Coordinates of C-alpha atoms in Angstrom, one line a residue:
Chain D
M1 CA -22.9 -7.1 25.4
K2 CA -23.4 -4.1 23.2
K3 CA -23.1 -0.5 24.0
V4 CA -23.5 2.7 22.0
A5 CA -20.7 5.1 22.7
E6 CA -20.4 8.6 21.6
V7 CA -16.9 9.7 20.8
A8 CA -16.3 13.3 19.8
G9 CA -19.9 13.5 18.6
K10 CA -19.8 10.3 16.5
R11 CA -22.0 7.4 17.5
L12 CA -20.4 4.0 17.6
T13 CA -21.9 0.6 18.6
L14 CA -19.3 -1.2 20.7
S15 CA -19.7 -5.0 20.9
N16 CA -18.4 -7.8 23.2
L17 CA -17.0 -5.4 25.7
G18 CA -16.7 -8.0 28.4
K19 CA -14.8 -10.5 26.2
D20 CA -11.5 -11.4 27.6
L21 CA -9.0 -11.1 24.7
Y22 CA -5.9 -11.9 26.7
P23 CA -7.3 -14.8 28.7
S24 CA -4.1 -15.9 30.5
Y25 CA -3.6 -12.3 31.7
G26 CA -7.2 -11.0 32.0
F27 CA -7.6 -8.0 29.7
T28 CA -11.1 -7.5 28.1
K29 CA -12.1 -5.6 25.0
A30 CA -13.3 -2.8 27.3
D31 CA -9.7 -2.6 28.8
I32 CA -8.3 -2.5 25.2
L33 CA -10.6 0.3 24.2
E34 CA -9.7 2.2 27.4
Y35 CA -5.9 1.7 26.7
Y36 CA -6.2 3.0 23.2
R37 CA -8.4 5.9 24.3
R38 CA -5.8 7.0 26.8
I39 CA -2.8 6.4 24.6
S40 CA -4.5 8.2 21.7
P41 CA -2.8 11.6 22.1
Y42 CA 0.5 9.8 21.7
I43 CA -0.2 7.1 19.1
L44 CA -2.4 9.2 16.7
P45 CA 0.4 11.3 15.3
H46 CA 2.2 8.1 14.4
L47 CA -0.8 6.6 12.7
K48 CA -2.0 9.7 11.0
G49 CA -2.1 9.6 7.2
R50 CA -0.7 6.1 7.0
A51 CA -2.4 3.1 5.4
L52 CA -3.4 0.9 8.4
T53 CA -3.0 -2.8 8.3
L54 CA -5.5 -4.3 10.8
K55 CA -4.4 -7.4 12.6
R56 CA -7.6 -8.7 14.1
Y57 CA -8.0 -11.2 16.9
P58 CA -11.8 -11.6 17.2
E59 CA -11.4 -14.5 19.5
G60 CA -8.5 -13.2 21.5
V61 CA -4.7 -13.6 21.3
E62 CA -4.7 -17.4 21.7
K63 CA -7.0 -18.0 18.8
E64 CA -6.8 -17.2 15.1
F65 CA -6.0 -13.8 13.8
F66 CA -6.1 -12.3 10.3
F67 CA -4.6 -9.3 8.5
E68 CA -6.8 -6.9 6.8
K69 CA -5.2 -4.4 4.4
R70 CA -8.4 -3.2 2.8
C71 CA -10.5 -0.9 4.8
P72 CA -13.7 -2.8 5.5
S73 CA -16.6 -1.7 3.3
Y74 CA -19.0 -1.5 6.3
R75 CA -16.9 1.3 7.8
P76 CA -18.7 4.3 9.1
S77 CA -18.9 7.2 6.6
W78 CA -16.6 9.4 8.7
V79 CA -13.7 7.0 8.5
K80 CA -11.0 8.6 6.4
T81 CA -9.6 6.4 3.7
A82 CA -7.0 6.6 0.9
E83 CA -6.6 4.9 -2.4
I84 CA -3.3 3.0 -2.6
P85 CA -2.1 2.0 -6.1
Q86 CA -1.4 -1.7 -6.3
K87 CA 1.3 -3.5 -8.3
D88 CA -1.4 -4.7 -10.8
G89 CA -2.5 -1.1 -11.4
E90 CA -5.7 -1.4 -9.4
R91 CA -6.3 0.7 -6.4
M92 CA -7.0 -0.4 -2.9
T93 CA -9.0 1.5 -0.3
V94 CA -7.2 1.7 3.1
C95 CA -8.2 3.1 6.5
L96 CA -6.4 6.2 7.8
V97 CA -6.5 6.3 11.6
N98 CA -6.5 10.1 11.9
D99 CA -8.7 10.6 14.9
L100 CA -9.9 9.0 18.1
N101 CA -13.2 7.9 16.5
T102 CA -11.5 5.8 14.0
L103 CA -9.1 4.4 16.5
V104 CA -12.0 3.3 18.7
W105 CA -13.8 1.8 15.7
V106 CA -10.7 -0.1 14.6
E107 CA -10.3 -1.5 18.2
N108 CA -13.9 -2.5 18.3
L109 CA -13.0 -4.8 15.4
A110 CA -10.4 -6.3 17.8
S111 CA -7.5 -5.1 15.7
L112 CA -5.2 -5.4 18.8
E113 CA -2.1 -4.7 16.7
L114 CA -1.8 -1.7 14.5
H115 CA 0.7 -1.9 11.6
V116 CA 1.6 1.0 9.3
P117 CA 4.1 1.6 6.5
L118 CA 7.1 3.8 6.8
A119 CA 5.6 6.2 4.2
R120 CA 2.4 8.1 4.3
A121 CA -0.5 7.2 2.0
D122 CA -0.2 10.5 0.0
S123 CA 3.5 9.8 -0.7
P124 CA 3.7 6.1 -0.6
E125 CA 7.2 6.0 -2.2
T126 CA 8.8 8.3 0.4
P127 CA 9.8 6.7 3.6
D128 CA 10.1 9.2 6.5
S129 CA 12.6 7.0 8.4
V130 CA 15.0 4.2 7.9
V131 CA 14.2 1.3 10.2
F132 CA 16.5 -1.4 11.6
D133 CA 14.3 -4.3 12.6
L134 CA 16.4 -6.2 15.1
D135 CA 15.0 -9.7 15.4
P136 CA 16.7 -12.3 17.7
G137 CA 17.2 -15.8 16.2
D138 CA 16.9 -19.0 18.3
G139 CA 19.2 -18.8 21.2
A140 CA 19.5 -15.0 21.2
D141 CA 17.2 -12.6 23.1
I142 CA 16.2 -9.0 23.5
L143 CA 19.4 -8.3 25.4
D144 CA 21.5 -9.2 22.3
C145 CA 19.2 -6.9 20.4
A146 CA 20.0 -4.1 22.9
R147 CA 23.7 -4.6 22.4
V148 CA 23.2 -4.4 18.6
A149 CA 21.0 -1.3 19.0
L150 CA 23.6 0.5 21.1
I151 CA 26.4 -0.3 18.7
L152 CA 24.1 0.9 15.8
R153 CA 23.5 4.2 17.5
E154 CA 27.2 4.8 18.0
L155 CA 27.9 3.7 14.5
L156 CA 25.5 6.2 13.0
S157 CA 26.3 9.1 15.2
P158 CA 29.6 10.1 13.3
L159 CA 27.5 10.1 10.1
K160 CA 25.4 12.8 11.8
L161 CA 22.4 10.5 12.1
D162 CA 20.4 10.6 15.2
S163 CA 18.3 7.5 16.0
R164 CA 15.5 6.4 18.3
V165 CA 14.7 2.9 19.6
K166 CA 11.5 1.1 20.7
T167 CA 10.7 -2.3 21.8
S168 CA 8.8 -4.4 19.3
G169 CA 6.6 -5.6 22.1
Q170 CA 7.6 -9.1 21.2
K171 CA 11.2 -10.3 21.3
G172 CA 13.1 -7.6 19.3
L173 CA 13.9 -3.9 19.1
H174 CA 13.3 -1.4 16.3
V175 CA 15.8 1.4 15.7
Y176 CA 14.4 4.3 13.7
V177 CA 16.5 7.0 11.9
P178 CA 14.2 9.9 11.1
L179 CA 14.7 11.4 7.7
N180 CA 11.5 13.4 6.9
R181 CA 12.8 14.6 3.5
K182 CA 10.6 14.2 0.4
E183 CA 13.6 13.3 -1.7
T184 CA 14.1 10.0 0.1
T185 CA 13.2 6.8 -1.7
F186 CA 12.8 3.2 -0.4
A187 CA 15.7 2.3 -2.8
D188 CA 17.9 4.7 -0.7
T189 CA 16.7 3.5 2.7
K190 CA 17.1 -0.1 1.6
R191 CA 20.6 0.4 0.2
F192 CA 21.6 2.3 3.3
S193 CA 20.2 -0.2 5.8
K194 CA 21.6 -3.1 4.0
A195 CA 25.1 -1.6 3.9
V196 CA 24.9 -0.8 7.6
A197 CA 23.7 -4.4 8.4
E198 CA 26.5 -5.9 6.4
V199 CA 29.2 -3.8 8.0
L200 CA 27.8 -4.8 11.4
E201 CA 27.7 -8.4 10.3
R202 CA 31.3 -8.3 9.2
N203 CA 32.5 -6.7 12.4
Y204 CA 30.4 -8.7 14.8
P205 CA 29.9 -12.1 13.0
D206 CA 29.0 -13.9 16.3
L207 CA 26.3 -11.3 17.2
V208 CA 24.8 -10.1 13.9
T209 CA 23.5 -11.5 10.7
A210 CA 22.2 -9.5 7.7
K211 CA 20.8 -12.7 6.1
M212 CA 17.3 -13.9 6.2
A213 CA 18.2 -17.7 6.3
K214 CA 17.0 -19.3 9.5
E215 CA 20.3 -21.2 10.0
Q216 CA 22.3 -18.0 9.9
R217 CA 20.1 -16.5 12.5
K218 CA 20.9 -19.0 15.3
K219 CA 22.2 -17.3 18.4
R220 CA 22.4 -14.0 16.4
V221 CA 20.4 -10.9 15.9
F222 CA 19.0 -10.7 12.4
I223 CA 19.0 -7.1 11.1
N224 CA 16.0 -7.2 8.8
W225 CA 16.9 -4.3 6.5
S226 CA 14.4 -5.5 3.9
Q227 CA 11.6 -3.9 6.0
N228 CA 12.6 -0.6 4.3
D229 CA 10.1 -1.3 1.5
A230 CA 6.9 0.4 0.4
A231 CA 5.1 -2.9 0.6
K232 CA 6.1 -3.6 4.2
T233 CA 4.6 -2.4 7.5
M234 CA 6.0 -2.0 11.0
V235 CA 4.0 -2.3 14.2
C236 CA 3.2 1.3 15.2
V237 CA 4.8 2.7 18.3
Y238 CA 2.4 2.4 21.3
S239 CA 0.4 -0.5 19.6
L240 CA -0.5 -3.4 21.9
R241 CA 1.0 -6.7 20.9
A242 CA -0.9 -10.0 20.8
R243 CA 1.1 -12.0 23.3
A244 CA 0.1 -13.7 26.5
K245 CA 0.4 -10.3 28.3
P246 CA -0.7 -7.0 26.8
F247 CA 2.8 -5.7 26.1
V248 CA 3.3 -2.5 24.1
S249 CA 5.7 -1.5 21.4
F250 CA 7.3 1.2 23.4
P251 CA 10.0 3.8 23.0
L252 CA 13.0 3.8 25.3
A253 CA 15.5 6.5 25.9
W254 CA 19.0 5.4 24.9
E255 CA 20.3 5.9 28.5
E256 CA 17.5 3.7 29.7
L257 CA 18.4 1.0 27.2
E258 CA 22.1 1.1 28.3
K259 CA 21.0 0.7 31.9
L260 CA 18.6 -2.2 31.1
A261 CA 21.3 -3.9 29.0
R262 CA 23.7 -3.7 32.0
Q263 CA 21.1 -5.1 34.4
G264 CA 20.7 -8.1 32.1
D265 CA 17.1 -9.0 32.7
P266 CA 15.3 -9.5 29.4
E267 CA 11.9 -9.2 31.1
K268 CA 12.6 -5.6 32.1
L269 CA 12.7 -4.6 28.5
Q270 CA 9.0 -5.3 28.1
V271 CA 6.6 -2.6 28.8
L272 CA 3.0 -3.4 29.9
H273 CA -0.1 -1.4 28.9
S274 CA -0.2 0.1 32.4
A275 CA 3.4 1.2 32.4
A276 CA 3.0 2.5 28.9
L277 CA 0.2 4.8 30.0
S278 CA 1.8 6.1 33.2
R279 CA 5.1 6.7 31.4
T280 CA 3.7 8.6 28.4
E281 CA 1.4 10.6 30.6
K282 CA 4.5 11.6 32.6
E283 CA 7.2 11.8 29.9
G284 CA 5.3 12.6 26.8
D285 CA 6.1 11.0 23.4
L286 CA 9.7 9.8 23.3
F287 CA 9.2 9.0 19.6
R288 CA 8.1 12.4 18.6
E289 CA 11.3 13.3 16.9
V290 CA 10.9 10.3 14.5
L291 CA 8.1 12.4 12.8
R292 CA 9.9 15.7 13.0
K293 CA 13.7 15.5 12.7
K294 CA 15.0 16.1 9.2
Q295 CA 18.2 14.2 8.4
K296 CA 19.9 13.2 5.2
L297 CA 21.4 9.8 4.4
P298 CA 25.1 10.3 3.5
Y299 CA 27.0 8.8 0.5
L300 CA 24.1 7.6 -1.5
Chain Z
M1 CA 9.1 -12.1 5.6
K2 CA 10.1 -14.1 2.7
K3 CA 8.8 -13.3 -0.7
Q4 CA 6.2 -15.8 -1.8
R5 CA 7.4 -18.0 -4.5
S6 CA 4.7 -20.6 -4.4
V7 CA 3.4 -22.2 -7.5
R8 CA 0.5 -20.2 -8.6
L9 CA -1.5 -20.3 -11.8
P10 CA -2.1 -17.0 -13.4
P11 CA -5.5 -15.6 -12.3
A12 CA -6.7 -16.0 -15.8
L13 CA -6.3 -19.7 -15.6
S14 CA -7.9 -20.2 -12.2
A15 CA -11.4 -18.9 -11.6
H16 CA -13.1 -16.6 -14.0
G17 CA -12.2 -13.0 -13.4
Q18 CA -14.3 -12.1 -10.4
N19 CA -15.5 -8.7 -9.5
E20 CA -15.0 -7.9 -5.9
A21 CA -18.5 -8.6 -5.0
S22 CA -18.0 -7.7 -1.4
G23 CA -17.8 -4.1 -2.7
Q24 CA -14.2 -3.1 -2.2
G25 CA -14.1 -0.5 -4.8
I26 CA -11.5 1.6 -6.7
W27 CA -13.1 4.7 -5.4
S28 CA -16.0 5.5 -3.0
G29 CA -18.1 8.6 -2.7
T30 CA -21.4 10.1 -3.6
I31 CA -23.4 10.6 -6.8
S32 CA -25.1 13.9 -6.4
F33 CA -27.5 16.2 -8.4
S34 CA -30.2 18.5 -7.3
L35 CA -31.2 17.2 -3.8
V36 CA -30.2 13.6 -4.5
A37 CA -27.1 12.0 -3.0
I38 CA -26.3 8.4 -3.4
P39 CA -23.3 6.8 -1.7
V40 CA -21.6 4.4 -4.1
Q41 CA -18.4 2.5 -4.8
L42 CA -16.7 2.3 -8.2
V43 CA -15.7 -1.2 -9.3
K44 CA -14.3 -2.4 -12.5
A45 CA -16.7 -3.6 -15.2
V46 CA -14.3 -5.4 -17.5
E47 CA -11.4 -7.8 -16.9
P48 CA -9.4 -7.8 -20.1
G49 CA -8.7 -11.4 -21.0
R50 CA -5.1 -10.7 -22.1
V51 CA -2.7 -13.3 -20.9
S52 CA 0.5 -11.4 -20.0
F53 CA 4.0 -12.7 -19.6
R54 CA 6.9 -11.7 -17.4
L55 CA 10.3 -11.4 -19.2
L56 CA 12.9 -13.7 -17.6
H57 CA 16.7 -14.1 -17.9
R58 CA 17.1 -17.3 -19.9
K59 CA 20.0 -18.6 -17.9
D60 CA 18.4 -18.6 -14.4
Y61 CA 14.9 -17.4 -15.0
S62 CA 15.3 -14.3 -12.9
P63 CA 12.5 -11.9 -13.6
L64 CA 13.9 -8.8 -15.5
S65 CA 13.2 -5.3 -14.5
R66 CA 13.2 -2.1 -16.6
R67 CA 15.9 0.5 -16.0
M68 CA 16.3 3.9 -17.6
F69 CA 19.3 4.0 -19.8
C70 CA 21.3 7.0 -21.0
P71 CA 22.6 6.2 -24.5
K72 CA 25.0 9.1 -24.3
E73 CA 26.8 8.0 -21.1
E74 CA 26.0 4.4 -21.7
K75 CA 24.8 3.9 -18.2
I76 CA 21.7 3.3 -16.1
V77 CA 20.3 6.5 -14.7
P78 CA 19.0 6.5 -11.1
P79 CA 15.5 7.9 -10.3
D80 CA 16.8 11.1 -8.6
E81 CA 18.6 12.1 -11.9
I82 CA 15.4 11.8 -14.0
V83 CA 13.2 14.8 -14.8
R84 CA 10.3 15.1 -17.2
G85 CA 10.6 17.0 -20.5
Y86 CA 8.0 17.9 -23.0
E87 CA 9.4 17.6 -26.5
I88 CA 8.8 20.8 -28.5
G89 CA 11.2 20.0 -31.3
P90 CA 14.3 17.8 -32.1
D91 CA 16.4 17.9 -28.9
K92 CA 14.4 20.7 -27.4
Y93 CA 12.3 20.2 -24.3
I94 CA 10.4 22.1 -21.7
V95 CA 11.2 20.7 -18.2
I96 CA 8.3 20.2 -15.9
T97 CA 8.7 19.5 -12.2
D98 CA 6.5 17.3 -10.0
E99 CA 5.3 20.4 -8.2
E100 CA 4.3 22.0 -11.5
L101 CA 2.5 18.9 -12.6
E102 CA 0.7 18.7 -9.2
S103 CA -0.3 22.3 -9.4
V104 CA -2.4 21.6 -12.5
S105 CA -3.8 18.3 -11.2
P106 CA -7.4 18.4 -9.9
E107 CA -8.2 18.1 -6.3
R108 CA -9.4 14.6 -5.2
S109 CA -13.1 14.6 -4.9
R110 CA -15.6 12.5 -3.1
T111 CA -18.5 13.2 -5.5
I112 CA -19.7 12.5 -9.0
E113 CA -21.7 15.6 -9.7
I114 CA -24.2 15.0 -12.5
V115 CA -24.5 18.3 -14.4
E116 CA -27.0 17.3 -17.1
F117 CA -29.0 14.4 -18.4
I118 CA -28.7 13.6 -22.0
D119 CA -30.2 11.0 -24.4
T120 CA -28.1 7.9 -24.2
A121 CA -28.4 7.4 -27.9
D122 CA -26.8 10.8 -28.5
V123 CA -23.4 9.6 -27.3
D124 CA -21.5 8.1 -30.2
P125 CA -19.7 5.0 -28.9
L126 CA -16.5 6.6 -30.3
Y127 CA -16.5 8.7 -27.1
Y128 CA -16.6 5.6 -24.8
D129 CA -13.3 5.1 -23.1
H130 CA -13.5 2.7 -20.1
P131 CA -16.5 1.2 -18.3
Y132 CA -17.0 0.7 -14.6
Y133 CA -19.9 -0.3 -12.4
L134 CA -21.2 1.7 -9.5
V135 CA -22.3 -0.3 -6.5
P136 CA -24.7 1.2 -4.0
A137 CA -23.1 1.7 -0.6
K138 CA -25.0 1.1 2.6
G139 CA -28.1 3.3 2.8
G140 CA -28.0 4.2 -0.9
E141 CA -29.8 1.2 -2.3
K142 CA -33.2 2.7 -2.6
A143 CA -32.2 5.9 -4.3
Y144 CA -29.8 3.9 -6.6
R145 CA -32.7 1.6 -7.7
L146 CA -34.9 4.6 -8.4
L147 CA -32.2 6.4 -10.5
V148 CA -31.5 3.2 -12.5
E149 CA -35.1 2.6 -13.2
V150 CA -35.9 6.2 -14.3
M151 CA -32.8 6.4 -16.5
R152 CA -33.7 3.1 -18.1
R153 CA -37.3 4.2 -18.8
T154 CA -36.3 7.6 -20.2
A155 CA -33.2 6.3 -22.0
K156 CA -31.2 9.1 -20.4
A157 CA -27.6 9.1 -19.2
G158 CA -26.2 11.5 -16.6
L159 CA -23.2 13.5 -17.6
A160 CA -20.7 14.2 -14.9
K161 CA -17.2 15.4 -14.2
F162 CA -15.3 13.0 -12.0
V163 CA -11.7 13.0 -10.6
L164 CA -10.0 9.6 -10.5
G165 CA -6.3 9.3 -9.8
E166 CA -4.7 12.4 -11.3
R167 CA -7.2 13.1 -13.9
E168 CA -10.5 14.7 -14.3
Y169 CA -12.8 12.7 -16.5
L170 CA -16.0 13.4 -18.3
V171 CA -18.2 10.4 -17.5
A172 CA -21.6 9.1 -18.5
L173 CA -23.7 7.3 -15.9
K174 CA -26.1 4.8 -17.6
S175 CA -28.5 2.2 -16.5
T176 CA -27.2 -1.3 -17.5
Q177 CA -29.4 -4.2 -16.7
G178 CA -30.5 -3.0 -13.3
A179 CA -27.1 -1.6 -12.4
L180 CA -25.5 1.8 -12.9
S181 CA -22.5 1.8 -15.1
L182 CA -20.1 4.7 -15.3
I183 CA -18.2 5.1 -18.6
T184 CA -15.3 7.5 -18.9
L185 CA -15.7 9.5 -22.1
H186 CA -13.1 11.0 -24.3
Y187 CA -13.1 14.7 -24.4
S188 CA -14.2 16.0 -27.8
E189 CA -10.7 17.3 -28.6
E190 CA -9.4 13.7 -28.3
I191 CA -11.7 12.5 -31.1
L192 CA -9.9 12.7 -34.4
S193 CA -11.7 14.4 -37.2
D194 CA -13.6 12.2 -39.7
E195 CA -13.0 14.7 -42.4
E196 CA -11.4 13.1 -45.5
I197 CA -12.6 9.7 -44.3
A198 CA -16.0 9.8 -45.9
P199 CA -15.3 9.7 -49.6
G200 CA -17.1 12.1 -51.9
G201 CA -18.6 11.2 -55.3
G202 CA -21.9 11.3 -57.1
P203 CA -25.3 10.2 -55.8
I204 CA -26.0 6.5 -55.0
E205 CA -28.5 4.7 -57.1
P206 CA -31.8 3.7 -55.4
E207 CA -31.5 0.1 -56.6
E208 CA -28.1 -0.3 -55.1
K209 CA -29.4 1.1 -51.8
A210 CA -32.3 -1.3 -51.8
R211 CA -30.1 -4.3 -52.6
L212 CA -27.8 -3.5 -49.6
K213 CA -30.7 -2.9 -47.3
K214 CA -32.0 -6.3 -48.2
I215 CA -28.7 -8.0 -47.5
I216 CA -28.4 -6.3 -44.1
K217 CA -31.9 -7.3 -43.2
E218 CA -31.2 -10.9 -44.0
M219 CA -28.1 -10.8 -41.8
T220 CA -29.8 -9.0 -38.9
A221 CA -29.6 -10.8 -35.5
D222 CA -29.9 -9.9 -31.9
F223 CA -26.6 -8.8 -30.3
N224 CA -25.4 -11.9 -28.5
P225 CA -21.7 -11.4 -27.6
D226 CA -21.6 -14.8 -25.8
K227 CA -21.4 -16.4 -29.3
Y228 CA -17.9 -15.0 -29.8
A229 CA -14.8 -15.8 -27.8
D230 CA -11.1 -14.9 -28.1
E231 CA -9.9 -18.1 -29.6
R232 CA -6.2 -17.4 -29.3
R233 CA -6.6 -16.7 -25.6
A234 CA -8.6 -20.0 -25.1
K235 CA -5.9 -22.0 -26.8
L236 CA -3.2 -20.2 -24.9
V237 CA -4.9 -20.8 -21.6
N238 CA -5.2 -24.5 -22.5
L239 CA -1.6 -24.7 -23.4
L240 CA -0.5 -23.1 -20.1
K241 CA -2.8 -25.4 -18.1
K242 CA -1.3 -28.4 -19.9
K243 CA 2.2 -27.2 -19.3
A244 CA 1.5 -26.4 -15.6
K245 CA 0.2 -29.9 -15.2
H246 CA 3.0 -31.8 -16.8
H247 CA 6.0 -29.7 -16.2
A248 CA 7.3 -28.3 -12.9
P249 CA 7.5 -24.5 -13.3
V250 CA 10.9 -23.0 -13.5
E251 CA 11.9 -21.1 -10.4
A252 CA 13.8 -17.8 -10.2
P253 CA 16.5 -17.6 -7.6
A254 CA 15.9 -15.6 -4.4
L255 CA 17.3 -12.2 -5.1
E256 CA 17.4 -10.3 -1.9
E257 CA 20.7 -11.9 -0.8
E258 CA 22.4 -11.5 -4.1
E259 CA 22.6 -7.8 -4.7
G260 CA 26.1 -6.4 -5.0
E261 CA 28.0 -4.4 -2.4
G262 CA 26.6 -1.1 -1.1
P263 CA 28.0 2.3 -2.1
V264 CA 31.7 2.3 -1.7
D265 CA 32.0 5.7 0.1
L266 CA 29.2 4.7 2.5
I267 CA 30.9 1.4 3.4
A268 CA 34.2 3.2 3.9
A269 CA 32.6 5.8 6.2
L270 CA 30.8 3.0 8.2
E271 CA 34.0 1.0 8.6
E272 CA 35.7 4.1 9.8
S273 CA 33.0 4.8 12.3
M274 CA 33.0 1.1 13.3
R275 CA 36.7 1.3 14.2
K276 CA 35.9 4.1 16.5
V277 CA 33.0 2.3 18.1
K278 CA 35.3 -0.7 18.7
R279 CA 38.0 1.4 20.2
D280 CA 35.6 3.2 22.6
R281 CA 34.1 -0.1 23.7
R282 CA 37.3 -1.6 24.6

């Protein structure tokens, strides 16, 4: 089934709208496009100016997917792109999702998940936040991540660092410390996040590990500080995730996380597409400060 | 996400250097002049055959990285303590900031604006800097073919200004076997004077001229670059292939886990904060 849509004056041919891409839940490509259309006022500021990594699921979440870092050459002429220098000195053309048209086009390619770097394409060496990617190992769950996130927030607050948290939409949580200073480098954010992860590991050895090794991660939360790297990407806030159900990587207020952690039901920390829409439409963008707040990493 | 450390032959040893035929270019935009506009992508035209090596630490094969070293303090200087200086004399510099540098850099542009057409033969190859191909983007094929054909017949090249990366280049657009090539040119001020290179002296005898002409005529051939190859490179590639086949490659240790402690003051501040967190949580 094909349909020509007109979004903000641009014509787009949308394909396979009836295809169910979340078959065990029932969520078609048309539903996905509608989700991203409605979430667009909230997600676009977080995608804007960043090199998008597409994660495409042409046959749905149960079948094969592939990453695409280069912006496809058959893109419409109005898709904004940037040239990213590569390690080998060559340049790579990447898509910038700066507007609704591009978001709709990208979703028509079944890129259910949207991943972006911590830096913008015009300053690829300047991260605008530090991220703590909390990833539960075997035998640990999102509630353990919540404990770590809450400790992390308290740990950073005397250092005058405000932080925000979102669900990964999978099993973990992502804690962001906004910086938004052009002097920051990935070397800084990596040193900082590693030092924090190691202090947490030393003080909570049964709960936290700062080491990548699988064995160390059992029953612990792995703080993946190495995500603070120009070559790495994080799933964008408000992106859908390719799981059995269309869960969203969604921001939570700290008070809410405290409450949910006390309730002790890991399922309640997952936010579905429908809740994501109704909550943002009511509460606005809880992650807005991540793009705005200026903070400086101390002691570096 | 573990760093890949799989055994991998250098690209030079695997397939022949492939151009990205699918048309993922270094740059994309439009060739324009008069009323013509042709959407194109810029791709590389040469793949230098140099075999390059990484420098490793002999004792454990860790790849080495470069650091900036201050001989006066005898220590490594972090990036935030580094500025650019233009040397105007011994120990005298003019400091230039990133902002100042940016203020003189050209705006990024999406067009290659042809300003004039010149005779291809008029451009001395001394001016040639680096060649690329231009690939027509969707919808541009017809106009592209037309331009290639007419430039070939008239032996003309288009002269254009073109911004790539931080620099504005003078470029020549030429027809090369059915394709458009773009060659960045040196600006004339970059070409060193040939004065004092051509030796003076009296007139040359006509017989001598005739003799040399004859020799050249006898040695004249069609230009066939396939006849020549970089022999050292071929031998080196063979050697590497043989070694890769018979010896397991050495492996560098994983490095992410092995860096030293973090900044002392930061650790101290974090530990201090940690004590408070633990107290409050009790």
